[in-house]
PDB file of C-alpha atoms in Angstrom:
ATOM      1  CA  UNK U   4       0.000   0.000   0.000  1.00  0.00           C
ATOM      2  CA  UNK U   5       2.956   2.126   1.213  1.00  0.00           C
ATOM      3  CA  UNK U   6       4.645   1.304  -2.274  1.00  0.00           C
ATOM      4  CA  UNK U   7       1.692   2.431  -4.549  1.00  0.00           C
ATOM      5  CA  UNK U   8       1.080   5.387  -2.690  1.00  0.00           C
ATOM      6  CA  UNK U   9       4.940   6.713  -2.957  1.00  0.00           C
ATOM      7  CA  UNK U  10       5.089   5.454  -6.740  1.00  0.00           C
ATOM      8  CA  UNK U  11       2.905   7.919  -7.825  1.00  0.00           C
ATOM      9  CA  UNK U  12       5.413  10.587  -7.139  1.00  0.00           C
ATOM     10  CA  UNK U  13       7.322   9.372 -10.095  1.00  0.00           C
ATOM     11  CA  UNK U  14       7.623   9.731 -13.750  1.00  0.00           C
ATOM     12  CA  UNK U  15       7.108   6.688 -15.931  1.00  0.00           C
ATOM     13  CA  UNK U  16      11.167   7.374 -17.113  1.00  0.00           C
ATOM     14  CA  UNK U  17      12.142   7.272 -13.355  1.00  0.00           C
ATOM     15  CA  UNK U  18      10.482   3.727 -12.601  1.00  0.00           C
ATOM     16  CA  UNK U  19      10.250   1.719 -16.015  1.00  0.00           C
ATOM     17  CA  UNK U  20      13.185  -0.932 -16.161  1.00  0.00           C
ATOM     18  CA  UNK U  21      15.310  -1.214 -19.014  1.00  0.00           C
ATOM     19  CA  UNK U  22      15.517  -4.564 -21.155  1.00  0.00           C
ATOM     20  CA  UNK U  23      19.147  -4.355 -21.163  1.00  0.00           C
ATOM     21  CA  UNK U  24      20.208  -2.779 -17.966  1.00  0.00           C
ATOM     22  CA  UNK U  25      23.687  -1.554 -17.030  1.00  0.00           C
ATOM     23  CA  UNK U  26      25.199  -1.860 -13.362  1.00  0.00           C
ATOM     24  CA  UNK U  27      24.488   1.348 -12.793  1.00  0.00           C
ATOM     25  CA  UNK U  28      20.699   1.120 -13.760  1.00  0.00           C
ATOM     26  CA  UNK U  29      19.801  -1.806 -11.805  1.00  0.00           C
ATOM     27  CA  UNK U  30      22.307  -0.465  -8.898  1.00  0.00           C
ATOM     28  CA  UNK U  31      19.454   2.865  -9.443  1.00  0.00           C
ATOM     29  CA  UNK U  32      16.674   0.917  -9.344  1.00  0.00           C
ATOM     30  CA  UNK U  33      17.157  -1.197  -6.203  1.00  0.00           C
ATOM     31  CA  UNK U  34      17.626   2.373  -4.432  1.00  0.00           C
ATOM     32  CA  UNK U  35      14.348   3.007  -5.373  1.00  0.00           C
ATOM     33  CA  UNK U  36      12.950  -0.166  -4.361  1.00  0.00           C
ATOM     34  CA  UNK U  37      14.526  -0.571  -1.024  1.00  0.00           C
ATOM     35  CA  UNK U  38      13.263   3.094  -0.404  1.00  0.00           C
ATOM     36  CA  UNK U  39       9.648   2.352  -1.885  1.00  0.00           C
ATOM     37  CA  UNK U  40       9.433  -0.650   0.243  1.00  0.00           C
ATOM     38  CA  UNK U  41      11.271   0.398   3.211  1.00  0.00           C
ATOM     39  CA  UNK U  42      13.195  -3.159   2.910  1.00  0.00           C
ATOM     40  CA  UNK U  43      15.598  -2.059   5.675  1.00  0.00           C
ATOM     41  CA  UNK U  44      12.856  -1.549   8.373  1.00  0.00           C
ATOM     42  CA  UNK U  45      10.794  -4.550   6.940  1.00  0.00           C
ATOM     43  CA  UNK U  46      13.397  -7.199   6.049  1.00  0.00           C
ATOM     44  CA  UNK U  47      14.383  -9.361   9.477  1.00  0.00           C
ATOM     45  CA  UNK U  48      16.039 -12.637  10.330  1.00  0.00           C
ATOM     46  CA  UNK U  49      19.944 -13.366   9.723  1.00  0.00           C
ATOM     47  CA  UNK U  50      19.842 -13.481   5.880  1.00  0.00           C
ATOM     48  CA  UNK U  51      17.994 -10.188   5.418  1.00  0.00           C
ATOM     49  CA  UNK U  52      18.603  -7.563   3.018  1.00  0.00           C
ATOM     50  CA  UNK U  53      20.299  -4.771   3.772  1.00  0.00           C
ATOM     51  CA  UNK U  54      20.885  -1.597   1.569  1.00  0.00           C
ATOM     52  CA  UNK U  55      24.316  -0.803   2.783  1.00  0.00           C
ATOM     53  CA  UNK U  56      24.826  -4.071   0.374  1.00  0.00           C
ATOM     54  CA  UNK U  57      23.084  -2.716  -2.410  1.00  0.00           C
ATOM     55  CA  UNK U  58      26.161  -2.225  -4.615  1.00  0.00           C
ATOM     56  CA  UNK U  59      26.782  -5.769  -4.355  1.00  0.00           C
ATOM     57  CA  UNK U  60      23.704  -6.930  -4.965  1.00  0.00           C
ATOM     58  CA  UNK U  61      23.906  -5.066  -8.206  1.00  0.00           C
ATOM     59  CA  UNK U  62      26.902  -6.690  -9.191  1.00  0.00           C
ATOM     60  CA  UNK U  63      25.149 -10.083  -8.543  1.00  0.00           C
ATOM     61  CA  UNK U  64      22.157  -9.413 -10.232  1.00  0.00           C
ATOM     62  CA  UNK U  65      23.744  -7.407 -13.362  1.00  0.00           C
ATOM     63  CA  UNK U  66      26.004 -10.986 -14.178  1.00  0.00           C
ATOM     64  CA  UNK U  67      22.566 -12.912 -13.487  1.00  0.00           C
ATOM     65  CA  UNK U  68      20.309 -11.124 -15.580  1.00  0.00           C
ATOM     66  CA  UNK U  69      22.666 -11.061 -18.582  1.00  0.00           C
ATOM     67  CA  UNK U  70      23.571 -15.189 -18.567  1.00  0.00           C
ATOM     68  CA  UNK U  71      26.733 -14.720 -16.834  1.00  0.00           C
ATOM     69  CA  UNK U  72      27.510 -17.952 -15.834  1.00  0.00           C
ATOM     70  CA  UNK U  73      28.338 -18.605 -11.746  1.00  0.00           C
ATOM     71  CA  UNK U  74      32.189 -19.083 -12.193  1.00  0.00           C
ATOM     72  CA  UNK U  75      32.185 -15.636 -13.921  1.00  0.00           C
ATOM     73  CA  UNK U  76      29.721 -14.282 -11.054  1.00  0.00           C
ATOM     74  CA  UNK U  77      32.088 -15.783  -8.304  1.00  0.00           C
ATOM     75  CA  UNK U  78      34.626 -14.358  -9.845  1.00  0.00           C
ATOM     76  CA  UNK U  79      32.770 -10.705  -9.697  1.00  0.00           C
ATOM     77  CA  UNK U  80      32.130 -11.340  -6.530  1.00  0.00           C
ATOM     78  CA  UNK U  81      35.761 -11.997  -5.206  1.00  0.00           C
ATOM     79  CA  UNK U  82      36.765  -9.060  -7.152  1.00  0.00           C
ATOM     80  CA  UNK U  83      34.057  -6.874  -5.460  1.00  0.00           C
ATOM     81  CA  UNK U  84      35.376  -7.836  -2.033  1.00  0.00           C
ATOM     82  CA  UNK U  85      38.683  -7.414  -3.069  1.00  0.00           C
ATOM     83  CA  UNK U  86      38.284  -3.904  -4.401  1.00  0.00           C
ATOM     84  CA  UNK U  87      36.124  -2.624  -2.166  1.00  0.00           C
ATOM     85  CA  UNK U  88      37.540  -4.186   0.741  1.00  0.00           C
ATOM     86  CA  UNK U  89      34.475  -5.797   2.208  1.00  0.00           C
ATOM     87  CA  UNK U  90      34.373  -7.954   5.382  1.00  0.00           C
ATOM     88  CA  UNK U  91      32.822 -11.579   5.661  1.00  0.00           C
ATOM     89  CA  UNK U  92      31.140 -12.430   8.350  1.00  0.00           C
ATOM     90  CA  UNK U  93      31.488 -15.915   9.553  1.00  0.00           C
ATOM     91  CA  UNK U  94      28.956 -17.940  11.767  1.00  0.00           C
ATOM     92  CA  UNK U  95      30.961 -18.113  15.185  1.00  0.00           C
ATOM     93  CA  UNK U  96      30.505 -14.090  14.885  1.00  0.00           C
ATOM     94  CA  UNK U  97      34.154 -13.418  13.549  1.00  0.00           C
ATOM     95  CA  UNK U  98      34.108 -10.653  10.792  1.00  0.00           C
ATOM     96  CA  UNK U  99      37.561 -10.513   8.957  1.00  0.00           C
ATOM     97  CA  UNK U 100      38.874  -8.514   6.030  1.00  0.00           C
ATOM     98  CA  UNK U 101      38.581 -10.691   2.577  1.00  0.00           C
ATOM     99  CA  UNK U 102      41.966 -11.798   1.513  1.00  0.00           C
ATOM    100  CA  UNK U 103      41.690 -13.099  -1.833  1.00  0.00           C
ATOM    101  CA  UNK U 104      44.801 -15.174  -1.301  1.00  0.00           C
ATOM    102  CA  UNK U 105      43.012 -17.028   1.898  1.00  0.00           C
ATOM    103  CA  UNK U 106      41.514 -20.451   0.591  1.00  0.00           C
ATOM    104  CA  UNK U 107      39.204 -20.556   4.078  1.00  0.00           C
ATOM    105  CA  UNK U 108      37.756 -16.806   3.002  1.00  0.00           C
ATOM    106  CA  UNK U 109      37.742 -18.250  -1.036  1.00  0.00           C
ATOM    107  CA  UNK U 110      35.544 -21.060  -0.301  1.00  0.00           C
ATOM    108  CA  UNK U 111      33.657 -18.893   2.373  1.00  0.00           C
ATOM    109  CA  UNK U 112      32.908 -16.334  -0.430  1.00  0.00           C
ATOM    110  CA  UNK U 113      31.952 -18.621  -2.695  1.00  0.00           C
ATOM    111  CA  UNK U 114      29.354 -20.773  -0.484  1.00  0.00           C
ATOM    112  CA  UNK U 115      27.684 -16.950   0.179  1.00  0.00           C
ATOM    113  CA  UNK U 116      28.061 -15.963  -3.106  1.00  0.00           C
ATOM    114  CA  UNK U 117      25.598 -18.844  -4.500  1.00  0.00           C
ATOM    115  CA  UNK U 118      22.988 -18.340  -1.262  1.00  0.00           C
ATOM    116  CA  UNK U 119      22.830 -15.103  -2.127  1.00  0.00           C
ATOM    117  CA  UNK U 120      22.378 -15.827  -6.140  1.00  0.00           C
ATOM    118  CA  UNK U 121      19.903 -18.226  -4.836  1.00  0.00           C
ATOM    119  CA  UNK U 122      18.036 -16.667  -1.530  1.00  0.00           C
ATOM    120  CA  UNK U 123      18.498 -12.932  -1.306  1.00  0.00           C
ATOM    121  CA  UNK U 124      18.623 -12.695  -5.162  1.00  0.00           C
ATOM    122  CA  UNK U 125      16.808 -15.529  -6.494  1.00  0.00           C
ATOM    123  CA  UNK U 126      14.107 -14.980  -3.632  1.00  0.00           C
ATOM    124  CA  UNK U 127      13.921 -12.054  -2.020  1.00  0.00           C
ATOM    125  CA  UNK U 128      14.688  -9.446  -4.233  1.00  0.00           C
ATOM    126  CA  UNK U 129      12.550 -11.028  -6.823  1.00  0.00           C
ATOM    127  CA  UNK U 130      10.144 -11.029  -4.657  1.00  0.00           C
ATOM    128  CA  UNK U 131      10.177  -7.151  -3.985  1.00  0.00           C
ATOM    129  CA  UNK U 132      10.822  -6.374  -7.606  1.00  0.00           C
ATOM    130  CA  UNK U 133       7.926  -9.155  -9.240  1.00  0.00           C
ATOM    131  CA  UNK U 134       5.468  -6.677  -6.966  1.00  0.00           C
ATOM    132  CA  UNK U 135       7.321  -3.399  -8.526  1.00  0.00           C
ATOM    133  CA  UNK U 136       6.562  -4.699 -11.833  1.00  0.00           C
ATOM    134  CA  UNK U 137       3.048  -5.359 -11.145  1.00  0.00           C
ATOM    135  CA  UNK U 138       2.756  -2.049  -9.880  1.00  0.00           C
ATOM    136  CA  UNK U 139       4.263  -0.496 -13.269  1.00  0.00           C
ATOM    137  CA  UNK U 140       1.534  -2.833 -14.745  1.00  0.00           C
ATOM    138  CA  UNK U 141      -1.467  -1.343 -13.026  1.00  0.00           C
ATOM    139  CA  UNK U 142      -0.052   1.986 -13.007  1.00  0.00           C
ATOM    140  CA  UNK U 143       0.981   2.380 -16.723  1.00  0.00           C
ATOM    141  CA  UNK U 144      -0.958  -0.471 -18.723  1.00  0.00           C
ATOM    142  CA  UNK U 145       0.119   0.186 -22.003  1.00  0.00           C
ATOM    143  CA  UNK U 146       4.228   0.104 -21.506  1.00  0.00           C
ATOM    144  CA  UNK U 147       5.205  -0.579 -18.364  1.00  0.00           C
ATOM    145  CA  UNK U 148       9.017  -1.148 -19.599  1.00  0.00           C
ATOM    146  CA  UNK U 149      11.088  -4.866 -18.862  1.00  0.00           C
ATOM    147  CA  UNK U 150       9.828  -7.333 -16.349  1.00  0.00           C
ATOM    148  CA  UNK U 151      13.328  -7.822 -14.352  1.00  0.00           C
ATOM    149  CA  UNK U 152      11.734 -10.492 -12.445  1.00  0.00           C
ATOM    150  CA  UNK U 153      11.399 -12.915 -15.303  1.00  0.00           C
ATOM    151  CA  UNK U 154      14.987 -11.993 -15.781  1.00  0.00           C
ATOM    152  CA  UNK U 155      16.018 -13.135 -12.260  1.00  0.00           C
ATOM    153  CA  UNK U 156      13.762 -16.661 -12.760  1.00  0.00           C
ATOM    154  CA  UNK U 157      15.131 -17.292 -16.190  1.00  0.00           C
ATOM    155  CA  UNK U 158      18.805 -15.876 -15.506  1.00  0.00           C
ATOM    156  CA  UNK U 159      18.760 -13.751 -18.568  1.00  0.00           C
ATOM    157  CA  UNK U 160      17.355 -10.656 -19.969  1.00  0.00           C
ATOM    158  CA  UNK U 161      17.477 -12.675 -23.858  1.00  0.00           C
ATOM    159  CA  UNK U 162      14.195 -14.006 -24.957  1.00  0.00           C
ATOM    160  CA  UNK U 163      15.707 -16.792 -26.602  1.00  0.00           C
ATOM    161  CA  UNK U 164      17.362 -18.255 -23.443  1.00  0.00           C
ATOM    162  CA  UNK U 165      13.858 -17.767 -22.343  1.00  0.00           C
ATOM    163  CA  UNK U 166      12.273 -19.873 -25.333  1.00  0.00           C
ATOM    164  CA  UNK U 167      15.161 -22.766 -24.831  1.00  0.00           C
ATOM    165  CA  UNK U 168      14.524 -23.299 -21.133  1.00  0.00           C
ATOM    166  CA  UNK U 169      10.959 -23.415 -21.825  1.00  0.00           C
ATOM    167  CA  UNK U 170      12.073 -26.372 -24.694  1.00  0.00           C
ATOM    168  CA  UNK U 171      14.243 -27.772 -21.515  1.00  0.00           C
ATOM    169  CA  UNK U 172      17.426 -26.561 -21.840  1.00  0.00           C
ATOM    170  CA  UNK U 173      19.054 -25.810 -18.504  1.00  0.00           C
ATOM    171  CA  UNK U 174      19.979 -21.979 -18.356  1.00  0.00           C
ATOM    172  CA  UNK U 175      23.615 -22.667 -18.856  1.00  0.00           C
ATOM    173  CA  UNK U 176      23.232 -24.875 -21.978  1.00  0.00           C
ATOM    174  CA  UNK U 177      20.478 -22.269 -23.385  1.00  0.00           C
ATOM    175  CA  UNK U 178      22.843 -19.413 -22.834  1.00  0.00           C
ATOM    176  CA  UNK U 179      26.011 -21.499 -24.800  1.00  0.00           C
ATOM    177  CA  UNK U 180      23.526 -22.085 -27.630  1.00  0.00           C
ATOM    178  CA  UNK U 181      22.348 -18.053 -27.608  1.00  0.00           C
ATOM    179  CA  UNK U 182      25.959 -17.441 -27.747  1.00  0.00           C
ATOM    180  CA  UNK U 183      27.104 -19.571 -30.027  1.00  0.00           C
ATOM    181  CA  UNK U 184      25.013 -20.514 -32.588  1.00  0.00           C
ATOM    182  CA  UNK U 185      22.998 -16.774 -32.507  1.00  0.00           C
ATOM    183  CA  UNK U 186      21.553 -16.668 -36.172  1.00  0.00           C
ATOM    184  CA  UNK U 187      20.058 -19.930 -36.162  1.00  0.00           C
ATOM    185  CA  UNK U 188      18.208 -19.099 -33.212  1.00  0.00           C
ATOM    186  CA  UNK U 189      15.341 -16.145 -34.147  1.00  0.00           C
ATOM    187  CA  UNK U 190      12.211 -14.763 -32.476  1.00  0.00           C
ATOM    188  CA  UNK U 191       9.109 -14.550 -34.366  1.00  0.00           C
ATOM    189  CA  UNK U 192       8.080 -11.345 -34.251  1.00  0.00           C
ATOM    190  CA  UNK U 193       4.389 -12.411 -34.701  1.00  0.00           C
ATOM    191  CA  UNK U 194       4.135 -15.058 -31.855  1.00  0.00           C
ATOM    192  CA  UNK U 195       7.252 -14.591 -29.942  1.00  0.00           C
ATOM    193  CA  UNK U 196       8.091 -17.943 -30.809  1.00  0.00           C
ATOM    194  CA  UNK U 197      11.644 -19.208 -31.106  1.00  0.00           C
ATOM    195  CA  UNK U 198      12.548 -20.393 -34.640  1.00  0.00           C
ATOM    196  CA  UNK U 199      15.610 -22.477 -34.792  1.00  0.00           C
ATOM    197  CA  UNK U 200      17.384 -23.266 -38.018  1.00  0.00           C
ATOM    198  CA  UNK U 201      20.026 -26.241 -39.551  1.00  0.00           C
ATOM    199  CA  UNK U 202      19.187 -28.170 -36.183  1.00  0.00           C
ATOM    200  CA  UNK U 203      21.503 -31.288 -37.597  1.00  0.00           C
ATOM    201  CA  UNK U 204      24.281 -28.561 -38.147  1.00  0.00           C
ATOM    202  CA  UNK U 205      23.978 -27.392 -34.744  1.00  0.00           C
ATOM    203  CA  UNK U 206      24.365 -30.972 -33.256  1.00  0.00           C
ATOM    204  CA  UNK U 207      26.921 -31.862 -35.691  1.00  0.00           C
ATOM    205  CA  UNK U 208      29.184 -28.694 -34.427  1.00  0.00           C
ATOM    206  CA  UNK U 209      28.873 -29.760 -30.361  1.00  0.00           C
ATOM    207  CA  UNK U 210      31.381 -31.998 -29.637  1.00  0.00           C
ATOM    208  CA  UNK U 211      30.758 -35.402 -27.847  1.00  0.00           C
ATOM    209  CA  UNK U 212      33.191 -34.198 -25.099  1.00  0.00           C
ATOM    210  CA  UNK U 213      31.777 -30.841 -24.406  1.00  0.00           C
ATOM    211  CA  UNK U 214      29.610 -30.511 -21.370  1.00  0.00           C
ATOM    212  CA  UNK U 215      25.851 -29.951 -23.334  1.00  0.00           C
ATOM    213  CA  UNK U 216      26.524 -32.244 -25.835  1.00  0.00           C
ATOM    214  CA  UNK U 217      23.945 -34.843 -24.109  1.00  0.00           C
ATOM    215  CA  UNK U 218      21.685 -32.019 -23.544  1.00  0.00           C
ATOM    216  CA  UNK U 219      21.414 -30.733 -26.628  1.00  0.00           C
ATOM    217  CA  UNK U 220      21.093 -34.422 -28.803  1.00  0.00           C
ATOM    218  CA  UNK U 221      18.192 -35.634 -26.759  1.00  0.00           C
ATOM    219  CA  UNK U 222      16.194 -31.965 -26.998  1.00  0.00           C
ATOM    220  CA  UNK U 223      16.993 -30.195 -29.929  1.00  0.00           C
TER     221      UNK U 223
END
């Protein structure tokens, strides 16, 4: 209630979401959203958002919603702590500097980095930005801008990594199709559907060895 009331101080350029949103955007727009919702006074328990981490969760959520996969998010993330010189906080109540060069704070890091991904990204903020979007739906029917919660859910902001995990691809094996085999792989602009051309020469190009190669004989 709180949320649609203080929305209405806005202009539709302030509150739609890009489709292809830069750090900086989405970094924006979770401002907004923590504010609109008051996340901070609302959000309680030991894995509850906090804005002073909203920087971070940008970074996460910027490599999500563009198909990064998790090694390359990880690898954001370690750099992120590194740069910014960030503390983890480990469960005995210890908080320590991150020292890239610590295996105990690598592995530490990591292990957060994919609850996050998976509860404060893949849950929570999804949660608070699936009801933002609705909002922008009620609010401005006819072009309400990107849906960034289908992005979280689907791990990309492509429609065709959409259309391929809807075929059952997993989201990394849609995302190594998208990316490598682009112009065989087409939206319909009529019915949104995906199109997908010389599926024998696809198959024929994946190597037996490579990791999707499975994947993609028994569904494409």
């Amino acid at each position: 209630h709180n949320a649609f009331n203080k929305i209405k101080n806005y202009s539709i350029d302030d509150l739609k979401l890009s489709w292809n949103p830069t750090h900086d955007d989405i970094k924006g727009k979770l401002e907004l959203i923590f504010d609109l919702y008051q996340i901070d006074q609302y959000s309680k328990g030991l894995n509850r958002l906090n804005s002073k981490s909203i920087t971070y969760y940008a970074v996460i959520l910027s490599k999500w919603m563009h198909g990064n996969s998790l090694s390359e998010i990880i690898a954001g993330a370690i750099s992120y702590y590194k740069s910014n010189r960030r503390e983890l906080y480990f469960s005995n109540g210890v908080r320590e500097l991150f020292d890239s060069g610590n295996p105990t704070h690598i592995t530490k890091l990591v292990n957060d980095t994919i609850k996050d991904i998976e509860l404060k990204v893949g849950y929570q903020l999804q949660n608070y930005i699936s009801h933002y979007c609705q909002l922008l739906s009620l609010i401005f029917e006819s072009n309400p801008g990107a849906n960034w919660s289908q992005f979280i859910e689907f791990g990309s902001n492509d429609p065709v990594v959409w259309q391929l995990q809807f075929m059952g691809f997993s989201r990394h094996c849609a995302v190594f199709l998208k990316n490598n085999f682009p112009r065989h792989l087409k939206i319909d602009s009529g019915n949104s559907q995906l199109n997908i051309s010389n599926r024998e020469g696809i198959k024929s190009k994946v190597k037996q060895s490579q990791l999707y190669w499975l994947e993609i004989q028994a569904l494409l």
